[in-house]
Amino acid sequence: MTYEFLQHYWCFIVSLLGALLVFLLFVQGANSMIFALGKTPQERRLLINSTGRKWEFTFTTLVTFGGAFFASFPLFYSTSFGGAYWLWMLILFSFVLQAVSYEFQNKLGNFLGPKTFQCFLVFNGIMGPLLLGGAVATFFEGSNFIVEKGNLIDVDSMVNGQWSTVVISHWANASHGLDALLNPWVLIMGLAVLYLSRVLGILYIKNNIADDVIRRRANYQLVASAVIFVVLFVAYVIHLMVKDGYAYDDSGQIMMEPYKYLNNALDMWYLTVVLLIGVVLVLYGIIKEVYPVTLHPSPLTSNGIWYAGIGTVLTVLPLLLLSAWNHTAYYPSTADLQSSLTLENSCSSYFTLNTMFWVSLLVPFVLAYIVYAWRKIDSKKIDRAEIANDDHAY
């Protein structure tokens, strides 16, 4: 295994985790519509207990995604998580609110009331996907940071006879990541992920809850969310295909290349094929649930989440790889072009990547366990009687 192979392999693994995370954001998408789909306290408890059985999968995947990035591409981790910390702190804060809200909304002594914690879930349901989508957009749009590897051997870092903290990269302004939200295309990508999560959340609720009233409301919400998502996603993809991208040559010199991401899509046609298959599956999962509404307002079965979910993974995975493979700077710097991060200049050592390669072979077994646990949890659809009789329900 060559060093280059391992770099591309770990880029694939991290991108796969990112794609799975986007799919699992259906939890946030459903939570963002708690008050739109649930008009009574009992209906809202149905919704919260449905997503409450899956939120750990999303949170764990988010942590694993960050951990894999840290181990394989540590310079990205230190630059993004250390420099754009206000953006990442907002994301993590919203997910912490989510965990607290599930556990405490119906506990004895909750003087804030269940509705307050339900509002926290809505906050996480909106801000989580919006900010994560914005963070993904910076892989194409760039971020305002500067990398100075020379600081590692800078003798001026000696202060009063002691070594001061060495800073390799830093943000070029005081916003620490929030400035990315001033880019309209970052917001468009963030909103696209938000409405995709709502679409997935609705499809999951229809699949998981046996309640005609909630399913009927979900049908109408699905149409609106799907239309907005498609418009935003198509707009961003068109923008991506016509914009200049960040390329680098064999010497590591970063340069702007016209139509870089379009060229990537043509050069790596196999990724484009997978992306198109994913888009078709997402659209099929949506249409499959929308079309029967006129004939069967309350279908007994609803499996659109699986078509749309698999389609989401197959769409996001190649999209992320288009930002990094084929001599592309996956984390561009708008402050200093040569500070942009590539697979070659930001990765761990050969020994680290090679060792982690063998550990990664255990991933299929972990995924198999998740599938098994998921099937056990969803062996029976949630209904009003179950929530009323379950002392351990949220």
Short mmCIF file of C-alpha atoms in Angstrom, two decimals:
data_model
loop_
_atom_site.label_atom_id
_atom_site.label_comp_id
_atom_site.label_asym_id
_atom_site.label_seq_id
_atom_site.Cartn_x
_atom_site.Cartn_y
_atom_site.Cartn_z
CA MET A 1 0.00 0.00 0.00
CA THR A 2 1.48 3.30 -1.09
CA TYR A 3 1.24 6.52 0.89
CA GLU A 4 -0.93 8.02 -1.85
CA PHE A 5 -3.33 5.07 -1.71
CA LEU A 6 -3.71 5.43 2.06
CA GLN A 7 -4.38 9.16 1.74
CA HIS A 8 -7.17 8.53 -0.78
CA TYR A 9 -8.47 5.58 1.22
CA TRP A 10 -8.87 7.64 4.39
CA CYS A 11 -10.42 10.46 2.42
CA PHE A 12 -12.99 7.90 1.25
CA ILE A 13 -13.63 6.64 4.81
CA VAL A 14 -14.08 10.17 6.20
CA SER A 15 -16.37 11.08 3.28
CA LEU A 16 -18.43 7.93 3.88
CA LEU A 17 -18.84 8.86 7.55
CA GLY A 18 -19.89 12.36 6.46
CA ALA A 19 -22.44 10.90 4.04
CA LEU A 20 -23.85 8.62 6.75
CA LEU A 21 -24.04 11.61 9.10
CA VAL A 22 -26.10 13.59 6.56
CA PHE A 23 -28.52 10.65 6.29
CA LEU A 24 -28.79 10.34 10.08
CA LEU A 25 -29.71 14.03 10.30
CA PHE A 26 -33.27 12.81 9.71
CA VAL A 27 -33.46 12.94 13.52
CA GLN A 28 -32.83 16.70 13.44
CA GLY A 29 -35.15 17.13 10.46
CA ALA A 30 -38.04 15.45 12.25
CA ASN A 31 -37.36 17.39 15.45
CA SER A 32 -37.47 20.69 13.56
CA MET A 33 -41.15 19.95 12.82
CA ILE A 34 -42.30 18.78 16.23
CA PHE A 35 -44.94 21.52 16.47
CA ALA A 36 -45.93 21.30 12.80
CA LEU A 37 -46.62 17.55 12.93
CA GLY A 38 -47.71 17.25 16.56
CA LYS A 39 -50.57 19.51 17.62
CA THR A 40 -51.23 17.89 21.00
CA PRO A 41 -48.87 16.85 23.84
CA GLN A 42 -49.55 13.19 23.08
CA GLU A 43 -48.73 13.61 19.37
CA ARG A 44 -45.51 15.45 20.21
CA ARG A 45 -44.51 12.62 22.56
CA LEU A 46 -45.04 10.18 19.70
CA LEU A 47 -42.67 12.19 17.51
CA ILE A 48 -40.05 12.69 20.21
CA ASN A 49 -40.01 9.01 21.18
CA SER A 50 -39.66 8.05 17.53
CA THR A 51 -36.55 10.18 16.99
CA GLY A 52 -35.41 9.57 20.58
CA ARG A 53 -34.63 5.97 19.72
CA LYS A 54 -32.17 7.03 17.02
CA TRP A 55 -30.47 10.24 18.19
CA GLU A 56 -27.51 8.33 19.64
CA PHE A 57 -26.67 7.01 16.15
CA THR A 58 -26.43 10.57 14.82
CA PHE A 59 -24.37 11.88 17.72
CA THR A 60 -22.00 8.90 17.66
CA THR A 61 -21.47 9.26 13.90
CA LEU A 62 -20.72 12.98 14.36
CA VAL A 63 -18.07 12.17 16.98
CA THR A 64 -16.62 9.35 14.85
CA PHE A 65 -16.48 11.67 11.83
CA GLY A 66 -14.49 14.21 13.84
CA GLY A 67 -12.26 11.51 15.30
CA ALA A 68 -11.46 10.01 11.89
CA PHE A 69 -10.60 13.46 10.55
CA PHE A 70 -8.33 14.08 13.55
CA ALA A 71 -6.46 10.80 13.12
CA SER A 72 -6.06 10.87 9.34
CA PHE A 73 -5.84 14.59 8.52
CA PRO A 74 -4.75 16.31 11.76
CA LEU A 75 -3.88 19.64 10.11
CA PHE A 76 -7.48 20.00 8.93
CA TYR A 77 -8.70 19.16 12.42
CA SER A 78 -6.47 21.75 14.09
CA THR A 79 -7.21 24.38 11.44
CA SER A 80 -10.97 23.98 11.23
CA PHE A 81 -11.93 22.84 14.72
CA GLY A 82 -9.31 25.08 16.33
CA GLY A 83 -9.74 28.14 14.10
CA ALA A 84 -13.45 28.09 13.24
CA TYR A 85 -14.33 27.16 16.81
CA TRP A 86 -17.37 29.45 17.12
CA LEU A 87 -19.02 27.61 14.22
CA TRP A 88 -18.19 24.19 15.68
CA MET A 89 -19.10 25.27 19.21
CA LEU A 90 -22.56 26.29 18.00
CA ILE A 91 -22.95 22.89 16.32
CA LEU A 92 -21.83 20.99 19.42
CA PHE A 93 -23.91 23.20 21.73
CA SER A 94 -27.04 22.43 19.72
CA PHE A 95 -26.32 18.68 19.95
CA VAL A 96 -25.71 18.91 23.70
CA LEU A 97 -29.07 20.68 24.02
CA GLN A 98 -30.61 17.79 22.12
CA ALA A 99 -29.27 15.17 24.52
CA VAL A 100 -30.38 17.15 27.58
CA SER A 101 -33.81 17.81 26.10
CA TYR A 102 -34.57 14.14 25.51
CA GLU A 103 -33.63 13.12 29.02
CA PHE A 104 -35.13 15.93 31.12
CA GLN A 105 -38.31 17.16 29.42
CA ASN A 106 -40.59 14.80 31.36
CA LYS A 107 -38.51 14.35 34.51
CA LEU A 108 -39.96 15.21 37.90
CA GLY A 109 -38.80 18.63 39.02
CA ASN A 110 -38.60 20.05 35.51
CA PHE A 111 -39.63 23.62 36.38
CA LEU A 112 -39.09 24.79 32.77
CA GLY A 113 -41.83 22.53 31.45
CA PRO A 114 -41.71 19.96 28.59
CA LYS A 115 -42.38 22.61 25.93
CA THR A 116 -39.13 24.45 26.72
CA PHE A 117 -37.06 21.34 26.04
CA GLN A 118 -39.11 20.62 22.94
CA CYS A 119 -38.15 24.09 21.69
CA PHE A 120 -34.51 23.13 22.34
CA LEU A 121 -35.04 20.09 20.10
CA VAL A 122 -36.42 22.36 17.39
CA PHE A 123 -33.36 24.62 17.78
CA ASN A 124 -31.04 21.64 17.27
CA GLY A 125 -33.21 20.41 14.41
CA ILE A 126 -32.71 23.69 12.55
CA MET A 127 -29.23 24.85 13.55
CA GLY A 128 -27.54 21.42 13.44
CA PRO A 129 -28.17 20.63 9.75
CA LEU A 130 -27.89 24.30 8.70
CA LEU A 131 -24.44 24.78 10.25
CA LEU A 132 -23.15 21.33 9.26
CA GLY A 133 -24.26 21.99 5.69
CA GLY A 134 -22.47 25.33 5.82
CA ALA A 135 -19.32 23.62 7.10
CA VAL A 136 -19.46 21.18 4.16
CA ALA A 137 -19.84 24.09 1.73
CA THR A 138 -16.51 25.53 2.91
CA PHE A 139 -14.81 22.52 1.25
CA PHE A 140 -15.75 24.19 -2.03
CA GLU A 141 -16.09 27.87 -1.12
CA GLY A 142 -13.03 28.19 1.13
CA SER A 143 -12.39 29.52 4.62
CA ASN A 144 -10.45 32.47 6.01
CA PHE A 145 -7.37 30.86 7.59
CA ILE A 146 -3.57 30.93 7.32
CA VAL A 147 -1.21 27.97 7.84
CA GLU A 148 2.36 28.64 8.96
CA LYS A 149 4.19 25.34 9.34
CA GLY A 150 7.42 27.26 9.88
CA ASN A 151 6.21 27.99 13.41
CA LEU A 152 7.19 24.44 14.33
CA ILE A 153 10.87 25.43 14.15
CA ASP A 154 10.52 29.13 14.95
CA VAL A 155 13.12 29.98 17.61
CA ASP A 156 11.22 33.18 18.36
CA SER A 157 8.60 31.04 20.10
CA MET A 158 10.99 30.89 23.08
CA VAL A 159 9.66 33.32 25.70
CA ASN A 160 11.53 33.96 29.00
CA GLY A 161 13.49 30.77 28.62
CA GLN A 162 10.37 28.63 28.03
CA TRP A 163 8.72 27.45 24.86
CA SER A 164 5.42 29.14 24.17
CA THR A 165 2.45 27.36 22.61
CA VAL A 166 3.16 26.65 18.93
CA VAL A 167 0.34 27.70 16.61
CA ILE A 168 0.58 26.22 13.11
CA SER A 169 -2.64 27.70 11.74
CA HIS A 170 -4.89 30.54 12.76
CA TRP A 171 -8.01 32.31 11.56
CA ALA A 172 -7.38 35.52 9.65
CA ASN A 173 -10.12 37.46 11.44
CA ALA A 174 -11.90 37.54 14.79
CA SER A 175 -15.10 35.82 13.62
CA HIS A 176 -13.55 32.33 13.95
CA GLY A 177 -15.73 30.62 11.39
CA LEU A 178 -18.92 32.66 11.58
CA ASP A 179 -17.76 34.73 8.59
CA ALA A 180 -18.50 31.72 6.37
CA LEU A 181 -22.21 32.34 6.92
CA LEU A 182 -21.85 35.68 5.14
CA ASN A 183 -21.24 33.79 1.89
CA PRO A 184 -24.67 33.30 0.26
CA TRP A 185 -23.60 30.01 -1.34
CA VAL A 186 -22.60 28.62 2.05
CA LEU A 187 -26.08 29.51 3.31
CA ILE A 188 -27.71 27.93 0.25
CA MET A 189 -25.83 24.67 0.88
CA GLY A 190 -26.71 24.84 4.58
CA LEU A 191 -30.39 25.37 3.79
CA ALA A 192 -30.30 22.52 1.26
CA VAL A 193 -29.00 20.15 3.96
CA LEU A 194 -31.61 21.48 6.39
CA TYR A 195 -34.50 20.78 4.02
CA LEU A 196 -33.02 17.42 3.04
CA SER A 197 -32.99 16.50 6.72
CA ARG A 198 -36.64 17.57 6.96
CA VAL A 199 -37.52 15.40 3.97
CA LEU A 200 -35.72 12.43 5.51
CA GLY A 201 -37.30 13.17 8.89
CA ILE A 202 -40.80 13.14 7.42
CA LEU A 203 -40.14 9.88 5.56
CA TYR A 204 -38.80 8.31 8.75
CA ILE A 205 -41.81 9.44 10.80
CA LYS A 206 -44.16 7.97 8.19
CA ASN A 207 -42.26 4.70 8.36
CA ASN A 208 -41.93 4.53 12.14
CA ILE A 209 -45.20 5.89 13.60
CA ALA A 210 -48.52 4.10 13.24
CA ASP A 211 -50.77 7.13 13.49
CA ASP A 212 -53.04 8.26 10.64
CA VAL A 213 -53.31 11.87 11.84
CA ILE A 214 -49.56 12.44 11.95
CA ARG A 215 -49.02 10.64 8.65
CA ARG A 216 -51.59 12.85 6.92
CA ARG A 217 -49.89 16.00 8.16
CA ALA A 218 -46.52 14.56 7.11
CA ASN A 219 -47.74 14.10 3.53
CA TYR A 220 -48.38 17.82 3.10
CA GLN A 221 -45.17 18.87 4.84
CA LEU A 222 -43.22 16.50 2.59
CA VAL A 223 -44.24 18.24 -0.61
CA ALA A 224 -43.19 21.70 0.58
CA SER A 225 -39.86 20.56 2.05
CA ALA A 226 -39.01 18.46 -1.02
CA VAL A 227 -39.63 21.31 -3.46
CA ILE A 228 -37.46 23.72 -1.47
CA PHE A 229 -34.68 21.13 -1.14
CA VAL A 230 -34.62 20.32 -4.87
CA VAL A 231 -34.49 24.00 -5.85
CA LEU A 232 -31.65 24.77 -3.41
CA PHE A 233 -29.66 21.64 -4.28
CA VAL A 234 -29.91 22.14 -8.05
CA ALA A 235 -28.93 25.81 -7.67
CA TYR A 236 -25.82 24.88 -5.67
CA VAL A 237 -24.75 22.08 -8.02
CA ILE A 238 -25.02 24.42 -11.03
CA HIS A 239 -22.97 27.02 -9.13
CA LEU A 240 -20.40 24.35 -8.26
CA MET A 241 -19.99 23.15 -11.83
CA VAL A 242 -19.33 26.63 -13.25
CA LYS A 243 -17.16 28.10 -10.48
CA ASP A 244 -13.38 28.22 -10.36
CA GLY A 245 -11.86 25.56 -8.13
CA TYR A 246 -8.69 25.05 -6.13
CA ALA A 247 -6.17 22.75 -7.83
CA TYR A 248 -2.51 21.93 -7.13
CA ASP A 249 0.36 20.52 -9.17
CA ASP A 250 2.93 17.83 -8.38
CA SER A 251 5.07 20.33 -6.49
CA GLY A 252 2.16 21.19 -4.16
CA GLN A 253 1.65 24.68 -5.60
CA ILE A 254 -2.00 25.76 -5.23
CA MET A 255 -3.67 27.49 -8.19
CA MET A 256 -7.14 28.49 -9.35
CA GLU A 257 -8.54 26.35 -12.17
CA PRO A 258 -11.64 27.33 -14.17
CA TYR A 259 -14.45 24.75 -13.98
CA LYS A 260 -12.35 22.62 -11.62
CA TYR A 261 -15.27 20.71 -10.10
CA LEU A 262 -16.86 20.15 -13.51
CA ASN A 263 -13.52 18.79 -14.69
CA ASN A 264 -13.42 16.54 -11.63
CA ALA A 265 -16.91 15.27 -12.42
CA LEU A 266 -15.83 14.46 -16.00
CA ASP A 267 -12.44 12.98 -15.10
CA MET A 268 -13.89 10.84 -12.30
CA TRP A 269 -17.00 9.85 -14.23
CA TYR A 270 -17.59 6.88 -11.92
CA LEU A 271 -18.23 9.27 -9.03
CA THR A 272 -20.66 11.22 -11.20
CA VAL A 273 -22.54 8.02 -12.04
CA VAL A 274 -22.86 7.17 -8.33
CA LEU A 275 -24.01 10.73 -7.59
CA LEU A 276 -26.70 10.57 -10.30
CA ILE A 277 -27.91 7.20 -8.99
CA GLY A 278 -28.13 8.72 -5.52
CA VAL A 279 -30.14 11.70 -6.78
CA VAL A 280 -32.56 9.37 -8.60
CA LEU A 281 -33.05 7.28 -5.44
CA VAL A 282 -33.73 10.37 -3.32
CA LEU A 283 -36.30 11.64 -5.82
CA TYR A 284 -37.88 8.19 -6.10
CA GLY A 285 -38.17 7.90 -2.32
CA ILE A 286 -39.95 11.27 -2.24
CA ILE A 287 -42.24 10.67 -5.23
CA LYS A 288 -43.12 7.20 -3.95
CA GLU A 289 -44.55 8.79 -0.81
CA VAL A 290 -46.16 11.83 -2.47
CA TYR A 291 -47.89 10.11 -5.39
CA PRO A 292 -50.17 7.68 -3.46
CA VAL A 293 -51.62 10.50 -1.34
CA THR A 294 -54.55 11.10 -3.69
CA LEU A 295 -55.46 7.40 -3.82
CA HIS A 296 -54.46 6.26 -0.35
CA PRO A 297 -54.35 9.16 2.15
CA SER A 298 -53.07 6.85 4.88
CA PRO A 299 -50.94 4.03 3.44
CA LEU A 300 -50.29 1.13 5.77
CA THR A 301 -46.67 0.84 4.72
CA SER A 302 -44.14 3.57 4.01
CA ASN A 303 -40.58 2.69 3.02
CA GLY A 304 -39.54 5.81 1.11
CA ILE A 305 -36.97 6.55 3.84
CA TRP A 306 -34.80 3.64 2.68
CA TYR A 307 -34.68 4.74 -0.97
CA ALA A 308 -34.07 8.36 0.00
CA GLY A 309 -31.63 7.39 2.76
CA ILE A 310 -29.46 5.20 0.53
CA GLY A 311 -29.74 7.85 -2.17
CA THR A 312 -28.52 10.51 0.28
CA VAL A 313 -25.40 8.50 1.11
CA LEU A 314 -24.72 7.84 -2.60
CA THR A 315 -25.14 11.54 -3.37
CA VAL A 316 -23.11 13.06 -0.53
CA LEU A 317 -20.21 10.57 -0.74
CA PRO A 318 -19.12 11.39 -4.32
CA LEU A 319 -19.84 15.08 -3.76
CA LEU A 320 -17.32 15.13 -0.90
CA LEU A 321 -14.79 13.12 -2.91
CA LEU A 322 -15.07 15.62 -5.78
CA SER A 323 -13.76 18.24 -3.35
CA ALA A 324 -10.56 16.30 -2.55
CA TRP A 325 -9.55 13.79 -5.22
CA ASN A 326 -7.95 14.57 -8.60
CA HIS A 327 -5.38 17.07 -7.27
CA THR A 328 -7.97 19.28 -5.57
CA ALA A 329 -7.46 21.32 -2.40
CA TYR A 330 -10.29 20.05 -0.18
CA TYR A 331 -10.07 22.91 2.35
CA PRO A 332 -9.22 26.09 0.42
CA SER A 333 -7.98 29.24 2.12
CA THR A 334 -9.44 32.54 0.96
CA ALA A 335 -6.87 34.46 3.03
CA ASP A 336 -3.75 32.81 1.61
CA LEU A 337 -4.07 30.51 -1.41
CA GLN A 338 -0.92 28.53 -0.56
CA SER A 339 -2.31 27.76 2.91
CA SER A 340 -5.05 25.62 1.34
CA LEU A 341 -5.11 22.03 2.58
CA THR A 342 -4.69 19.01 0.32
CA LEU A 343 -4.58 15.27 0.98
CA GLU A 344 -0.80 15.39 0.74
CA ASN A 345 0.03 18.38 2.95
CA SER A 346 -2.44 17.73 5.79
CA CYS A 347 -2.38 13.98 6.39
CA SER A 348 -0.85 11.83 9.12
CA SER A 349 2.30 9.76 8.70
CA TYR A 350 2.42 6.58 6.63
CA PHE A 351 2.72 4.53 9.82
CA THR A 352 -0.43 6.08 11.31
CA LEU A 353 -2.52 5.73 8.15
CA ASN A 354 -1.31 2.16 7.60
CA THR A 355 -2.05 1.11 11.19
CA MET A 356 -5.52 2.66 11.07
CA PHE A 357 -6.18 0.88 7.77
CA TRP A 358 -6.13 -2.49 9.49
CA VAL A 359 -8.29 -1.19 12.34
CA SER A 360 -10.81 0.14 9.79
CA LEU A 361 -11.45 -3.43 8.61
CA LEU A 362 -13.60 -3.80 11.74
CA VAL A 363 -16.01 -1.12 10.50
CA PRO A 364 -18.30 -3.57 8.62
CA PHE A 365 -18.86 -5.48 11.85
CA VAL A 366 -19.84 -2.26 13.61
CA LEU A 367 -22.23 -1.39 10.79
CA ALA A 368 -23.73 -4.89 11.01
CA TYR A 369 -24.39 -4.37 14.71
CA ILE A 370 -26.04 -1.00 14.01
CA VAL A 371 -28.32 -2.63 11.42
CA TYR A 372 -29.19 -5.40 13.88
CA ALA A 373 -29.91 -2.94 16.71
CA TRP A 374 -31.97 -0.74 14.34
CA ARG A 375 -34.15 -3.67 13.26
CA LYS A 376 -34.72 -4.69 16.87
CA ILE A 377 -35.69 -1.17 17.89
CA ASP A 378 -38.08 -0.78 14.95
CA SER A 379 -39.58 -4.27 15.11
CA LYS A 380 -42.88 -2.65 16.12
CA LYS A 381 -44.29 0.68 14.95
CA ILE A 382 -44.83 3.30 17.64
CA ASP A 383 -48.46 4.11 18.50
CA ARG A 384 -50.35 6.09 21.13
CA ALA A 385 -51.07 3.07 23.32
CA GLU A 386 -47.38 2.18 23.60
CA ILE A 387 -46.41 5.69 24.71
CA ALA A 388 -49.23 5.84 27.25
CA ASN A 389 -48.19 2.52 28.82
CA ASP A 390 -44.40 2.90 28.69
CA ASP A 391 -42.94 4.24 31.93
CA HIS A 392 -39.55 4.75 30.23
CA ALA A 393 -40.86 6.84 27.32
CA TYR A 394 -39.46 10.35 26.85
#
